[in-house]
């Protein structure tokens, strides 16, 4: 036993290995599994002039997110005057342009449609559609977020590059020579040339003439095309669902937009003016995945799932909270606990707000806070506000309020009605600086329109 | 090695630990995973005047139930003259009142609807709707079963109490003071008062005036409201789907009831008269979750899943039946085996009847047996009877019967037609006592109507 | 420590056991998880005159197939002049007759429908319908493939034999005697006789008179029946979706066929003439499960999932590819890799072609290659071709082609247009033998029609 001098140590080592193995099987419940900072995007495919990044699988972060496990979030990024090679994806994708100007071309068997895209545009790319993308601009990058609704394997998707050669590898290269020769009715050497020249990656530089030729027939038509593809719509041109001096919220719901309907997904945009805050609210049914595109902010959310875990920790039961079987355990006397989840929001961060969770967002820093987002399970979703004139308390009887808070009904109503605004208000820091809000009339809305035009990141 | 005197023992201990670990990974297939006695409800939230209990997750009981894993069964229970605080739930809920009289108020942003509820009422509470509930009666408790169709995390749901304070903890308390001050435009000390007074729990006592004020505007309208909420309907007022002297079956199907349609769920009621039995039948597509609300009974069910496991046990292959991969193993010569599953039914018990499983239920004891239930995957479900005039054999050719049972066709038909009733018959014990059934005409149906009025648990 | 002479060896043994345990937890990613040779069917139930076989669960083969995990593939096989006993199944089934002539009878509570079936017929048997099946022919066997859409437990289904006795065991035998006596109003001894005579298994021999009596009222009507059952339709009588001299493709889509619609499934038939090849293509959204019914062939498919694993292997990271969490890992510079998946196709083999995967099939051997199949998630699926006149490149701009392949646009277009046919062409071997294709006019289509009539396996 020269190699193993001390069996006791080895036994301890064994126990250690086994424990580590068991611990790795447990989900690590974090204190804040809902905020994904921008660095949590992994690079899926990249090249000199552009890349496709993808957020980690939601369940890799936390088992609490397994309800949306079949969705992924991706980002397309193209340098100025560049061309993303034609490819298809085995997932339904909803693209949302958050910066720049591009043109997308979707090639179906019977027709090809090209659409010019700009900030705020939403376009659906159906699973399996071969498409390519150019950045028409010669100064600005194009950024587009994508909600990926996986079709083949839940939570996974793949890109299939029909174009390409060596880099990106073209799908044609997977086939044997005799098959390719037969398919193209072309000798092998010419095919080796065809599929061997492209080495620059998935996004390459294009000349002005090439870009012009590809984008000149592009339209913005939302008319039903012959095939399956539908044109884009611009989120920012829709009327806000609700707004006030301090912010606006716009949503494209599956009820109103056919290209979102079969996916039961919504696309949304929220602007909170500098120093503003959205009153605490919750989504009745939809889980939201929000991407910060401008400004900085902070959020707070109330989470009973994390509340339960912290209860168990305080009671000394360890933190195996991820085990599903433990999640609905016996409670003490009405003792549900809501954990405060908080964090900062910067450009590129992703915040997941599960259905039912009360949340509030504040614009800090020196500019507006702009957030775009996707709503999953969006059909019939409503935002219920917990404060302000338009809130869930609006129609509740005085007696019910009395019983709710164990205070005289009049006193409760006084407090609940003190906030005479709705939806968006001046935030905590803003209130401190400016005291009572002055009369600013419609300046807020005008600010909004001009902000859209002056959009600068 | 003073601490480890015997390495041999330690090796055995290691194997033991490893085996226990492996065994825990296996699902424990029970002999009767379909019956949930009333004590299997866990208390989710409780207070002096009421509670919310929830049945364990179906897959905690058996992997055979993983097809309905995203559903949970809950029970609301309120003492006389009590008020359940306003809260919302991140799941679609169908409530079925099985005792008492209550009033539910569902508060949406634009409107609030109140409905008086009584025994047999079914009401849909959409995910995220803030609602509160009162027991108007000053003597009787209110009991309501709920089918919970989880939205966020499959098989889990959470309650979010907007009302409350210390107990139940209000969701407002999860937010920082500055945010609450801003949201309510109210100083901190007043808010601490507002969210600090309620300590009595999720259900509290209410005075007669408070109850009257809350319920006086309640309606029973099933008219489409402006918002999303729809009124209740009463199951017991529907015409039976089928009935006979010894029992009645009523079902509200998703095809006919809009508030059940998107959930593909049915609500059902079965009454088996004292001493009666429902002829063996099976549901073609729907899995049923049945709750015993009155009387006692017994059931028998035929289960091929358990049959397979008992086969393997008999063949000495151990009982790793829960492993999904093993569930469809090679069979001997046409040797599928159906295990008899039997049990007693008492008030508060839950019986799960999976789709396709033949089952029969008998009312034992001295009163009718009354069962309410939810049907999952209910669209187009039919009950196919295995005996009686209305049975699957009704239209089958004599030759097919002959081949089926390897007996002369006439002999088979004689046996199959001997039972001249359908659906519900006198049960085994009743037959023994009363011999041939006497002519009792329509007494059965009249008994049913009066039983509804005299309902006493 | 007489039994354990060498602790060192035992430690190594321990590590070995632990490693084996860990390795078994990993999914074994094969080199070709998409091809299921005919021997991979397990016998579910069998008897002297017929059997039901079922393909292993898709996830038993590979985690890559978990997207279709709730589906199973079954095969019914009946000897001439035989009768499959009445039973029901807890799954939605789509049957496709690939050989012989049979009659199916579907017994619902209110009516019974019988349909004569022949090669190419597709019939939907709804979950829970009691049905029986006869082989009318006195020479040929009947073969029918079934796509089983499991309802109760994902990926599992059970057969419930109402007919039967000892073998197959009848579901009635699971009930106690007193219940059966009550249900049938018949003494115990007569019931023991009824349920004790059948010992021949699930498929038994039938006389000509019995067969005639059962099938004489059968129709082929596709008219909506009173109940839920709809009649069959014949795939081979539909117009091809596309065709050429070297092959035809026919599809019954859920959009056009009501009995397929709620299952979002398609039924399809492909004929590739002797020596022919279908040009490389991919399905945009649907995963196809294809069954070879005549001839021999070979296929090639491009798979990025397997490509990723082989990349990791080459980089020395081991082959834990099955772990879902690892599947979307960081990529090098645009370095997606498509693994060539190839194999031979013989009668009885099953090929799974996931959505998005480019694939081609060649008819080798001395006859046509005929393949039937089911399409899962078929709604709005399209086949996009990668070569030929009708291909995804058809409408793409020259400049985009130029950028795609980094070659002069004219040169790319020359190559892409060299193949002047579409869909089906002469295969590699055929080209070698016959050089340039001669003018053969419509002989191809006529060959197809006569082949249907002369179908011989």
Coordinates of N, CA and C in Angstrom, one line a residue, chain A residues 272-398:
Chain A
X272 N -39.0 54.7 -19.1 CA -39.1 55.5 -17.9 C -38.3 56.7 -17.9
X273 N -38.9 57.8 -17.9 CA -38.1 59.1 -18.0 C -37.1 59.2 -16.9
X274 N -36.1 60.0 -17.1 CA -35.0 60.2 -16.2 C -35.6 60.5 -14.8
X275 N -35.1 59.7 -13.8 CA -35.6 59.9 -12.5 C -36.9 59.3 -12.2
X276 N -37.6 58.7 -13.1 CA -38.9 58.2 -12.9 C -38.9 56.8 -12.4
X277 N -40.1 56.3 -12.1 CA -40.3 55.0 -11.5 C -41.7 54.5 -12.0
X278 N -41.7 53.2 -12.3 CA -43.0 52.6 -12.6 C -43.5 52.1 -11.3
X279 N -44.8 52.4 -11.0 CA -45.4 52.0 -9.7 C -45.4 50.4 -9.7
X280 N -45.2 49.9 -8.4 CA -45.2 48.4 -8.3 C -46.4 47.8 -9.0
X281 N -46.1 46.7 -9.8 CA -47.2 46.0 -10.5 C -46.8 44.6 -10.7
X282 N -47.7 43.8 -11.2 CA -47.3 42.4 -11.6 C -48.1 42.0 -12.8
X283 N -47.5 41.1 -13.6 CA -48.2 40.5 -14.8 C -49.0 39.3 -14.3
X284 N -50.3 39.3 -14.7 CA -51.2 38.3 -14.2 C -50.8 36.9 -14.7
X285 N -50.3 36.8 -15.9 CA -50.1 35.4 -16.5 C -48.8 35.3 -17.2
X286 N -48.2 36.4 -17.7 CA -47.1 36.3 -18.6 C -45.8 36.5 -17.9
X287 N -44.8 35.7 -18.2 CA -43.4 35.9 -17.8 C -42.7 36.8 -18.8
X288 N -42.1 37.8 -18.3 CA -41.4 38.8 -19.1 C -39.9 38.6 -19.1
X289 N -39.3 38.8 -20.3 CA -37.9 38.8 -20.4 C -37.5 40.1 -20.9
X290 N -36.9 41.0 -20.1 CA -36.7 42.4 -20.5 C -35.2 42.7 -20.7
X291 N -34.9 43.4 -21.8 CA -33.6 43.8 -22.1 C -33.4 45.3 -22.0
X292 N -32.4 45.7 -21.2 CA -32.1 47.1 -21.1 C -31.4 47.6 -22.3
X293 N -31.9 48.6 -23.0 CA -31.3 49.1 -24.2 C -30.7 50.5 -24.0
X294 N -31.1 51.2 -23.0 CA -30.6 52.6 -22.8 C -30.7 53.0 -21.4
X295 N -29.7 53.7 -20.9 CA -29.8 54.2 -19.5 C -29.4 53.2 -18.4
X296 N -29.6 53.7 -17.2 CA -29.3 52.8 -16.1 C -30.5 52.9 -15.1
X297 N -30.6 51.9 -14.3 CA -31.8 51.8 -13.4 C -31.5 50.8 -12.3
X298 N -32.6 50.7 -11.5 CA -32.6 49.6 -10.5 C -34.0 49.1 -10.4
X299 N -34.0 47.9 -9.8 CA -35.3 47.2 -9.7 C -35.4 46.6 -8.3
X300 N -36.7 46.4 -7.9 CA -36.9 45.5 -6.8 C -38.1 44.6 -7.1
X301 N -38.0 43.4 -6.7 CA -39.1 42.4 -7.0 C -39.3 41.6 -5.7
X302 N -40.6 41.1 -5.5 CA -40.9 40.3 -4.3 C -41.0 38.9 -4.8
X303 N -40.3 38.0 -4.2 CA -40.3 36.6 -4.6 C -40.6 35.6 -3.5
X304 N -41.8 34.9 -3.6 CA -42.1 34.0 -2.5 C -41.2 32.7 -2.6
X305 N -40.8 32.3 -3.8 CA -40.0 31.1 -3.9 C -38.7 31.3 -3.2
X306 N -38.0 32.4 -3.4 CA -36.8 32.7 -2.6 C -37.1 32.9 -1.2
X307 N -38.3 33.4 -0.9 CA -38.7 33.7 0.5 C -38.8 32.4 1.2
X308 N -39.3 31.3 0.6 CA -39.4 30.0 1.2 C -38.0 29.5 1.6
X309 N -37.1 29.6 0.6 CA -35.8 29.1 0.9 C -35.1 29.8 2.0
X310 N -35.3 31.1 2.1 CA -34.6 31.8 3.1 C -35.2 31.5 4.5
X311 N -36.5 31.1 4.4 CA -37.2 30.7 5.7 C -36.5 29.4 6.1
X312 N -36.4 28.5 5.2 CA -35.8 27.2 5.6 C -34.4 27.3 6.0
X313 N -33.7 28.2 5.4 CA -32.3 28.4 5.9 C -32.3 28.9 7.3
X314 N -33.2 29.9 7.6 CA -33.2 30.4 9.0 C -33.6 29.3 9.9
X315 N -34.4 28.4 9.4 CA -34.8 27.3 10.3 C -33.8 26.2 10.3
X316 N -32.6 26.4 9.6 CA -31.5 25.5 9.7 C -31.7 24.2 8.9
X317 N -32.5 24.3 7.8 CA -32.7 23.1 7.1 C -31.8 23.0 5.8
X318 N -30.8 23.8 5.7 CA -29.9 23.7 4.6 C -30.6 24.3 3.3
X319 N -29.8 24.4 2.3 CA -30.3 25.1 1.1 C -30.5 24.1 -0.1
X320 N -31.2 23.1 0.1 CA -31.4 22.2 -1.1 C -32.7 22.7 -1.8
X321 N -32.9 24.0 -1.8 CA -34.1 24.5 -2.2 C -34.5 24.2 -3.7
X322 N -33.5 23.8 -4.4 CA -33.8 23.5 -5.8 C -34.6 22.3 -6.0
X323 N -34.6 21.4 -5.1 CA -35.3 20.1 -5.3 C -36.8 20.4 -5.4
X324 N -37.4 20.0 -6.5 CA -38.8 20.4 -6.7 C -39.7 19.9 -5.6
X325 N -39.3 18.7 -5.2 CA -40.3 18.0 -4.3 C -40.4 18.8 -3.0
X326 N -39.3 19.6 -2.7 CA -39.4 20.3 -1.4 C -40.1 21.7 -1.5
X327 N -40.4 22.1 -2.7 CA -40.8 23.5 -2.8 C -42.2 23.8 -2.3
X328 N -43.0 22.9 -2.1 CA -44.3 23.2 -1.5 C -44.4 22.6 -0.2
X329 N -43.7 23.0 0.8 CA -43.7 22.3 2.1 C -44.6 23.0 3.0
X330 N -44.8 22.3 4.1 CA -45.7 22.8 5.1 C -45.3 24.2 5.6
X331 N -46.3 25.0 5.8 CA -46.1 26.4 6.3 C -46.5 26.5 7.7
X332 N -45.8 27.4 8.4 CA -46.3 27.8 9.7 C -47.6 28.6 9.6
X333 N -48.1 29.2 10.7 CA -49.3 29.9 10.6 C -49.3 31.0 9.6
X334 N -49.8 30.8 8.4 CA -49.9 31.9 7.4 C -48.6 32.6 7.2
X335 N -47.6 31.9 7.2 CA -46.3 32.6 7.2 C -45.5 32.5 5.9
X336 N -46.2 32.9 4.8 CA -45.5 33.0 3.5 C -44.6 34.2 3.6
X337 N -43.5 34.1 3.1 CA -42.5 35.2 3.2 C -42.1 35.6 1.7
X338 N -42.0 36.9 1.5 CA -41.6 37.4 0.2 C -40.2 38.0 0.3
X339 N -39.3 37.4 -0.4 CA -37.9 37.9 -0.4 C -37.8 39.1 -1.3
X340 N -37.1 40.1 -0.8 CA -36.8 41.2 -1.7 C -35.7 40.9 -2.6
X341 N -35.9 41.0 -3.9 CA -34.9 40.8 -4.9 C -34.5 42.1 -5.5
X342 N -33.3 42.5 -5.5 CA -33.0 43.8 -6.0 C -31.7 43.8 -6.9
X343 N -31.6 44.8 -7.7 CA -30.3 44.8 -8.5 C -30.3 46.1 -9.4
X344 N -29.1 46.2 -10.0 CA -29.0 47.4 -10.9 C -29.1 46.9 -12.3
X345 N -29.6 47.9 -13.1 CA -29.8 47.6 -14.5 C -28.9 48.4 -15.4
X346 N -28.2 47.8 -16.2 CA -27.3 48.5 -17.2 C -27.6 48.0 -18.6
X347 N -27.2 48.8 -19.5 CA -27.4 48.4 -20.9 C -26.8 47.0 -21.2
X348 N -27.6 46.2 -21.8 CA -27.2 44.8 -22.1 C -27.6 43.8 -21.0
X349 N -28.1 44.2 -19.9 CA -28.6 43.3 -18.9 C -30.0 42.7 -19.2
X350 N -30.3 41.5 -18.8 CA -31.6 40.9 -19.0 C -32.2 40.7 -17.6
X351 N -33.5 41.0 -17.5 CA -34.2 40.8 -16.3 C -35.4 39.9 -16.6
X352 N -35.5 38.8 -15.9 CA -36.7 37.9 -16.0 C -37.7 38.3 -14.9
X353 N -38.9 38.6 -15.3 CA -39.9 38.9 -14.3 C -41.0 37.8 -14.4
X354 N -41.0 36.8 -13.5 CA -42.0 35.7 -13.7 C -43.4 36.2 -13.4
X355 N -44.4 35.5 -13.9 CA -45.8 35.9 -13.8 C -46.1 36.0 -12.3
X356 N -46.9 37.0 -11.9 CA -47.4 37.1 -10.6 C -46.5 37.9 -9.6
X357 N -45.2 38.0 -10.0 CA -44.2 38.6 -9.1 C -44.4 40.1 -9.2
X358 N -44.6 40.8 -8.0 CA -44.6 42.3 -8.0 C -43.2 42.8 -8.2
X359 N -43.2 43.9 -9.0 CA -41.9 44.4 -9.4 C -42.0 45.9 -9.6
X360 N -40.9 46.6 -9.4 CA -40.9 48.0 -9.7 C -39.5 48.3 -10.3
X361 N -39.5 49.3 -11.2 CA -38.2 49.7 -11.9 C -38.1 51.2 -11.8
X362 N -36.8 51.6 -11.5 CA -36.6 53.1 -11.3 C -35.4 53.4 -12.3
X363 N -35.6 54.6 -13.0 CA -34.6 55.1 -13.8 C -33.6 55.9 -13.0
X364 N -32.4 55.4 -12.8 CA -31.4 56.2 -12.1 C -30.5 56.9 -13.2
X365 N -29.5 57.5 -12.8 CA -28.6 58.1 -13.8 C -29.1 59.2 -14.5
X366 N -28.5 59.7 -15.6 CA -28.8 61.0 -16.2 C -29.6 60.9 -17.5
X367 N -30.2 59.8 -17.7 CA -31.0 59.7 -19.0 C -32.2 58.8 -18.7
X368 N -33.0 58.7 -19.8 CA -34.2 57.8 -19.7 C -33.7 56.4 -19.6
X369 N -34.6 55.6 -19.0 CA -34.3 54.1 -19.0 C -35.2 53.5 -20.0
X370 N -34.6 52.8 -21.0 CA -35.4 52.2 -22.0 C -35.2 50.7 -22.0
X371 N -36.3 50.0 -22.0 CA -36.3 48.5 -21.9 C -37.2 47.9 -22.9
X372 N -36.7 47.0 -23.7 CA -37.6 46.2 -24.6 C -37.7 44.8 -23.9
X373 N -38.7 44.1 -24.4 CA -38.9 42.8 -23.8 C -39.8 41.9 -24.6
X374 N -39.8 40.6 -24.2 CA -40.7 39.6 -24.8 C -41.6 39.1 -23.6
X375 N -42.8 38.9 -23.9 CA -43.7 38.3 -23.0 C -44.1 36.9 -23.4
X376 N -43.8 36.0 -22.5 CA -44.1 34.6 -22.8 C -45.5 34.2 -22.2
X377 N -46.2 33.4 -22.8 CA -47.6 33.1 -22.3 C -48.4 34.4 -22.2
X378 N -48.4 35.2 -23.3 CA -48.9 36.5 -23.2 C -50.4 36.7 -23.4
X379 N -51.0 35.7 -23.9 CA -52.5 35.8 -24.2 C -53.2 36.2 -23.0
X380 N -54.0 37.3 -23.1 CA -54.8 37.7 -22.0 C -54.1 38.2 -20.8
X381 N -52.8 38.4 -20.9 CA -52.1 39.0 -19.8 C -52.5 40.4 -19.5
X382 N -52.5 40.7 -18.2 CA -52.7 42.1 -17.8 C -51.7 42.5 -16.8
X383 N -51.4 43.8 -16.8 CA -50.5 44.3 -15.7 C -51.4 44.9 -14.6
X384 N -51.4 44.4 -13.4 CA -52.1 44.9 -12.3 C -51.2 45.7 -11.4
X385 N -51.6 47.0 -11.2 CA -50.8 47.9 -10.4 C -51.2 47.8 -8.9
X386 N -50.2 47.9 -8.1 CA -50.4 47.8 -6.7 C -50.5 49.2 -6.0
X387 N -50.3 50.2 -6.7 CA -50.4 51.6 -6.2 C -50.8 52.5 -7.2
X388 N -51.2 53.7 -6.8 CA -51.7 54.7 -7.8 C -53.2 54.7 -7.9
X389 N -53.7 55.6 -8.7 CA -55.1 55.7 -8.9 C -55.7 54.4 -9.6
X390 N -55.0 54.0 -10.7 CA -55.4 52.8 -11.4 C -54.6 51.6 -10.7
X391 N -55.3 51.1 -9.7 CA -54.6 50.0 -9.0 C -55.7 48.9 -8.7
X392 N -55.3 47.8 -8.2 CA -56.2 46.7 -7.8 C -57.1 47.2 -6.7
X393 N -56.8 48.2 -5.9 CA -57.6 48.7 -4.8 C -58.7 49.6 -5.3
X394 N -58.7 49.9 -6.5 CA -59.6 51.0 -7.0 C -61.1 50.7 -6.7
X395 N -61.5 49.5 -7.0 CA -62.9 49.1 -6.8 C -63.2 48.3 -5.6
X396 N -62.2 48.1 -4.7 CA -62.5 47.3 -3.6 C -63.2 48.1 -2.5
X397 N -64.2 47.4 -1.9 CA -65.0 48.1 -0.9 C -64.2 48.5 0.3
X398 N -64.6 49.6 0.9 CA -64.0 50.1 2.1 C -63.9 49.0 3.2

